Amino acid sequence: MPRFMGFVRMEEGHPNPPQALFDAMDTYIGEQAGAGHFLDGGGLFGTEDAVNFVVRQGEVTRVDGPYAEAKEVVGGWALLQYDSLEEAIAGQQEFADLHAKYWPECSMVATLRQVSDEPPEAAPEA
């Protein structure tokens, strides 16, 4: 059964969602978990304590938050499982619809990506 990763991206420092959204999400996630679709997930704290390791040209640099240049950050994630891509898309649409209904002043992007269960192809040898 295909697995998917859902992400929520929104502006850094946005105020907390209203209680009505938390209540609707509790019900929605409970239903999705009961159906075997929601495997795990949660919200993320802001970038004030985030740590990035940047790799460039064989060098690793550690960069600690907060990040003044950050306009949009990942605010939450979910590991999902559906029988088909179409079902996963419908589930992500429902998730986005809940945000539009219960937190209309929020600007966010709900992204869905399929999890690869296969190892990446090796680069051809030169």
PDB file of C-alpha atoms in Angstrom:
ATOM      1  CA  MET A   1       0.000   0.000   0.000  1.00  0.00           C
ATOM      2  CA  PRO A   2       1.542   3.354  -0.999  1.00  0.00           C
ATOM      3  CA  ARG A   3       2.650   5.733   1.741  1.00  0.00           C
ATOM      4  CA  PHE A   4       2.611   9.513   1.502  1.00  0.00           C
ATOM      5  CA  MET A   5       4.081  12.422   3.416  1.00  0.00           C
ATOM      6  CA  GLY A   6       1.920  15.446   4.008  1.00  0.00           C
ATOM      7  CA  PHE A   7       3.470  18.801   4.908  1.00  0.00           C
ATOM      8  CA  VAL A   8       1.935  22.073   6.012  1.00  0.00           C
ATOM      9  CA  ARG A   9       3.885  25.170   5.038  1.00  0.00           C
ATOM     10  CA  MET A  10       2.945  28.579   6.389  1.00  0.00           C
ATOM     11  CA  GLU A  11       4.391  31.929   7.337  1.00  0.00           C
ATOM     12  CA  GLU A  12       6.768  31.870  10.301  1.00  0.00           C
ATOM     13  CA  GLY A  13       5.345  33.437  13.450  1.00  0.00           C
ATOM     14  CA  HIS A  14       1.690  33.011  12.477  1.00  0.00           C
ATOM     15  CA  PRO A  15      -0.581  33.059  15.546  1.00  0.00           C
ATOM     16  CA  ASN A  16      -1.848  29.750  16.913  1.00  0.00           C
ATOM     17  CA  PRO A  17      -4.870  28.195  15.198  1.00  0.00           C
ATOM     18  CA  PRO A  18      -8.294  28.625  16.816  1.00  0.00           C
ATOM     19  CA  GLN A  19      -9.617  25.907  19.103  1.00  0.00           C
ATOM     20  CA  ALA A  20     -12.293  25.047  16.519  1.00  0.00           C
ATOM     21  CA  LEU A  21      -9.564  23.882  14.107  1.00  0.00           C
ATOM     22  CA  PHE A  22      -7.892  21.783  16.822  1.00  0.00           C
ATOM     23  CA  ASP A  23     -11.253  20.150  17.585  1.00  0.00           C
ATOM     24  CA  ALA A  24     -12.002  19.488  13.892  1.00  0.00           C
ATOM     25  CA  MET A  25      -8.485  18.103  13.349  1.00  0.00           C
ATOM     26  CA  ASP A  26      -8.812  15.772  16.368  1.00  0.00           C
ATOM     27  CA  THR A  27     -11.991  14.321  14.846  1.00  0.00           C
ATOM     28  CA  TYR A  28     -10.509  14.120  11.327  1.00  0.00           C
ATOM     29  CA  ILE A  29      -7.232  12.516  12.450  1.00  0.00           C
ATOM     30  CA  GLY A  30      -9.146  10.051  14.636  1.00  0.00           C
ATOM     31  CA  GLU A  31     -11.244   9.003  11.648  1.00  0.00           C
ATOM     32  CA  GLN A  32      -8.198   8.753   9.375  1.00  0.00           C
ATOM     33  CA  ALA A  33      -6.240   6.745  11.960  1.00  0.00           C
ATOM     34  CA  GLY A  34      -9.222   4.429  12.459  1.00  0.00           C
ATOM     35  CA  ALA A  35      -9.345   3.805   8.711  1.00  0.00           C
ATOM     36  CA  GLY A  36      -5.592   3.050   8.686  1.00  0.00           C
ATOM     37  CA  HIS A  37      -4.679   6.172   6.688  1.00  0.00           C
ATOM     38  CA  PHE A  38      -3.023   8.366   9.339  1.00  0.00           C
ATOM     39  CA  LEU A  39       0.121   6.600  10.571  1.00  0.00           C
ATOM     40  CA  ASP A  40       1.872   9.411  12.468  1.00  0.00           C
ATOM     41  CA  GLY A  41       2.255  13.155  12.426  1.00  0.00           C
ATOM     42  CA  GLY A  42       2.284  16.364  14.370  1.00  0.00           C
ATOM     43  CA  GLY A  43       2.952  20.055  14.482  1.00  0.00           C
ATOM     44  CA  LEU A  44       6.416  21.580  14.641  1.00  0.00           C
ATOM     45  CA  PHE A  45       7.738  24.347  16.849  1.00  0.00           C
ATOM     46  CA  GLY A  46       9.021  27.547  15.230  1.00  0.00           C
ATOM     47  CA  THR A  47      12.526  27.912  13.850  1.00  0.00           C
ATOM     48  CA  GLU A  48      13.909  29.728  16.898  1.00  0.00           C
ATOM     49  CA  ASP A  49      15.600  26.496  18.050  1.00  0.00           C
ATOM     50  CA  ALA A  50      16.043  24.868  14.633  1.00  0.00           C
ATOM     51  CA  VAL A  51      19.419  23.585  13.498  1.00  0.00           C
ATOM     52  CA  ASN A  52      20.361  23.176   9.837  1.00  0.00           C
ATOM     53  CA  PHE A  53      23.408  21.379   8.498  1.00  0.00           C
ATOM     54  CA  VAL A  54      24.241  22.797   5.093  1.00  0.00           C
ATOM     55  CA  VAL A  55      26.385  20.708   2.722  1.00  0.00           C
ATOM     56  CA  ARG A  56      28.107  22.600  -0.097  1.00  0.00           C
ATOM     57  CA  GLN A  57      31.049  21.414  -2.137  1.00  0.00           C
ATOM     58  CA  GLY A  58      32.040  18.744   0.380  1.00  0.00           C
ATOM     59  CA  GLU A  59      31.881  21.072   3.393  1.00  0.00           C
ATOM     60  CA  VAL A  60      29.342  20.936   6.222  1.00  0.00           C
ATOM     61  CA  THR A  61      28.266  24.106   8.007  1.00  0.00           C
ATOM     62  CA  ARG A  62      25.923  24.250  10.995  1.00  0.00           C
ATOM     63  CA  VAL A  63      23.404  27.096  10.959  1.00  0.00           C
ATOM     64  CA  ASP A  64      21.261  27.664  14.046  1.00  0.00           C
ATOM     65  CA  GLY A  65      17.864  29.399  14.056  1.00  0.00           C
ATOM     66  CA  PRO A  66      16.039  31.663  14.180  1.00  0.00           C
ATOM     67  CA  TYR A  67      16.191  32.461  10.494  1.00  0.00           C
ATOM     68  CA  ALA A  68      15.272  36.068   9.737  1.00  0.00           C
ATOM     69  CA  GLU A  69      15.159  35.261   6.012  1.00  0.00           C
ATOM     70  CA  ALA A  70      12.598  32.473   6.504  1.00  0.00           C
ATOM     71  CA  LYS A  71       9.305  33.536   4.949  1.00  0.00           C
ATOM     72  CA  GLU A  72       7.576  30.168   4.930  1.00  0.00           C
ATOM     73  CA  VAL A  73       8.346  27.156   7.127  1.00  0.00           C
ATOM     74  CA  VAL A  74       7.088  23.611   7.544  1.00  0.00           C
ATOM     75  CA  GLY A  75       4.671  23.805  10.460  1.00  0.00           C
ATOM     76  CA  GLY A  76       3.457  20.206  10.530  1.00  0.00           C
ATOM     77  CA  TRP A  77       3.769  16.802   8.921  1.00  0.00           C
ATOM     78  CA  ALA A  78       1.915  13.507   8.580  1.00  0.00           C
ATOM     79  CA  LEU A  79       2.847  10.031   7.396  1.00  0.00           C
ATOM     80  CA  LEU A  80      -0.169   8.655   5.533  1.00  0.00           C
ATOM     81  CA  GLN A  81      -1.128   5.406   3.830  1.00  0.00           C
ATOM     82  CA  TYR A  82      -3.784   4.987   1.159  1.00  0.00           C
ATOM     83  CA  ASP A  83      -4.699   2.381  -1.449  1.00  0.00           C
ATOM     84  CA  SER A  84      -4.156   4.866  -4.273  1.00  0.00           C
ATOM     85  CA  LEU A  85      -2.808   8.286  -5.138  1.00  0.00           C
ATOM     86  CA  GLU A  86      -6.359   9.471  -5.827  1.00  0.00           C
ATOM     87  CA  GLU A  87      -7.454   8.557  -2.284  1.00  0.00           C
ATOM     88  CA  ALA A  88      -4.400  10.308  -0.826  1.00  0.00           C
ATOM     89  CA  ILE A  89      -5.168  13.461  -2.820  1.00  0.00           C
ATOM     90  CA  ALA A  90      -8.778  13.411  -1.604  1.00  0.00           C
ATOM     91  CA  GLY A  91      -7.567  13.052   1.989  1.00  0.00           C
ATOM     92  CA  GLN A  92      -5.161  15.971   1.624  1.00  0.00           C
ATOM     93  CA  GLN A  93      -7.975  18.052   0.117  1.00  0.00           C
ATOM     94  CA  GLU A  94     -10.160  17.322   3.173  1.00  0.00           C
ATOM     95  CA  PHE A  95      -7.271  18.374   5.414  1.00  0.00           C
ATOM     96  CA  ALA A  96      -6.839  21.672   3.524  1.00  0.00           C
ATOM     97  CA  ASP A  97     -10.621  22.245   3.542  1.00  0.00           C
ATOM     98  CA  LEU A  98     -10.652  22.008   7.364  1.00  0.00           C
ATOM     99  CA  HIS A  99      -8.056  24.780   7.550  1.00  0.00           C
ATOM    100  CA  ALA A 100     -10.027  26.973   5.128  1.00  0.00           C
ATOM    101  CA  LYS A 101     -13.239  26.464   7.115  1.00  0.00           C
ATOM    102  CA  TYR A 102     -11.954  26.781  10.689  1.00  0.00           C
ATOM    103  CA  TRP A 103      -8.973  29.147  10.184  1.00  0.00           C
ATOM    104  CA  PRO A 104      -9.838  31.265   7.129  1.00  0.00           C
ATOM    105  CA  GLU A 105      -7.312  33.995   7.946  1.00  0.00           C
ATOM    106  CA  CYS A 106      -4.439  31.504   7.646  1.00  0.00           C
ATOM    107  CA  SER A 107      -2.345  31.289   4.484  1.00  0.00           C
ATOM    108  CA  MET A 108      -0.841  27.855   4.133  1.00  0.00           C
ATOM    109  CA  VAL A 109       0.166  25.236   1.598  1.00  0.00           C
ATOM    110  CA  ALA A 110      -0.712  21.576   2.201  1.00  0.00           C
ATOM    111  CA  THR A 111       1.738  19.471   0.196  1.00  0.00           C
ATOM    112  CA  LEU A 112       1.394  15.748  -0.524  1.00  0.00           C
ATOM    113  CA  ARG A 113       4.324  13.641  -1.716  1.00  0.00           C
ATOM    114  CA  GLN A 114       4.546   9.901  -2.212  1.00  0.00           C
ATOM    115  CA  VAL A 115       7.186   8.083  -0.157  1.00  0.00           C
ATOM    116  CA  SER A 116       9.633   6.123  -2.275  1.00  0.00           C
ATOM    117  CA  ASP A 117       9.953   2.512  -1.155  1.00  0.00           C
ATOM    118  CA  GLU A 118      12.722   1.837  -3.647  1.00  0.00           C
ATOM    119  CA  PRO A 119      16.379   2.730  -3.313  1.00  0.00           C
ATOM    120  CA  PRO A 120      17.544   5.551  -5.599  1.00  0.00           C
ATOM    121  CA  GLU A 121      19.131   4.576  -8.857  1.00  0.00           C
ATOM    122  CA  ALA A 122      22.905   4.629  -8.796  1.00  0.00           C
ATOM    123  CA  ALA A 123      24.552   7.323 -10.860  1.00  0.00           C
ATOM    124  CA  PRO A 124      26.206   5.939 -14.003  1.00  0.00           C
ATOM    125  CA  GLU A 125      29.939   5.501 -13.662  1.00  0.00           C
ATOM    126  CA  ALA A 126      32.029   7.883 -15.710  1.00  0.00           C
TER     127      ALA A 126
END
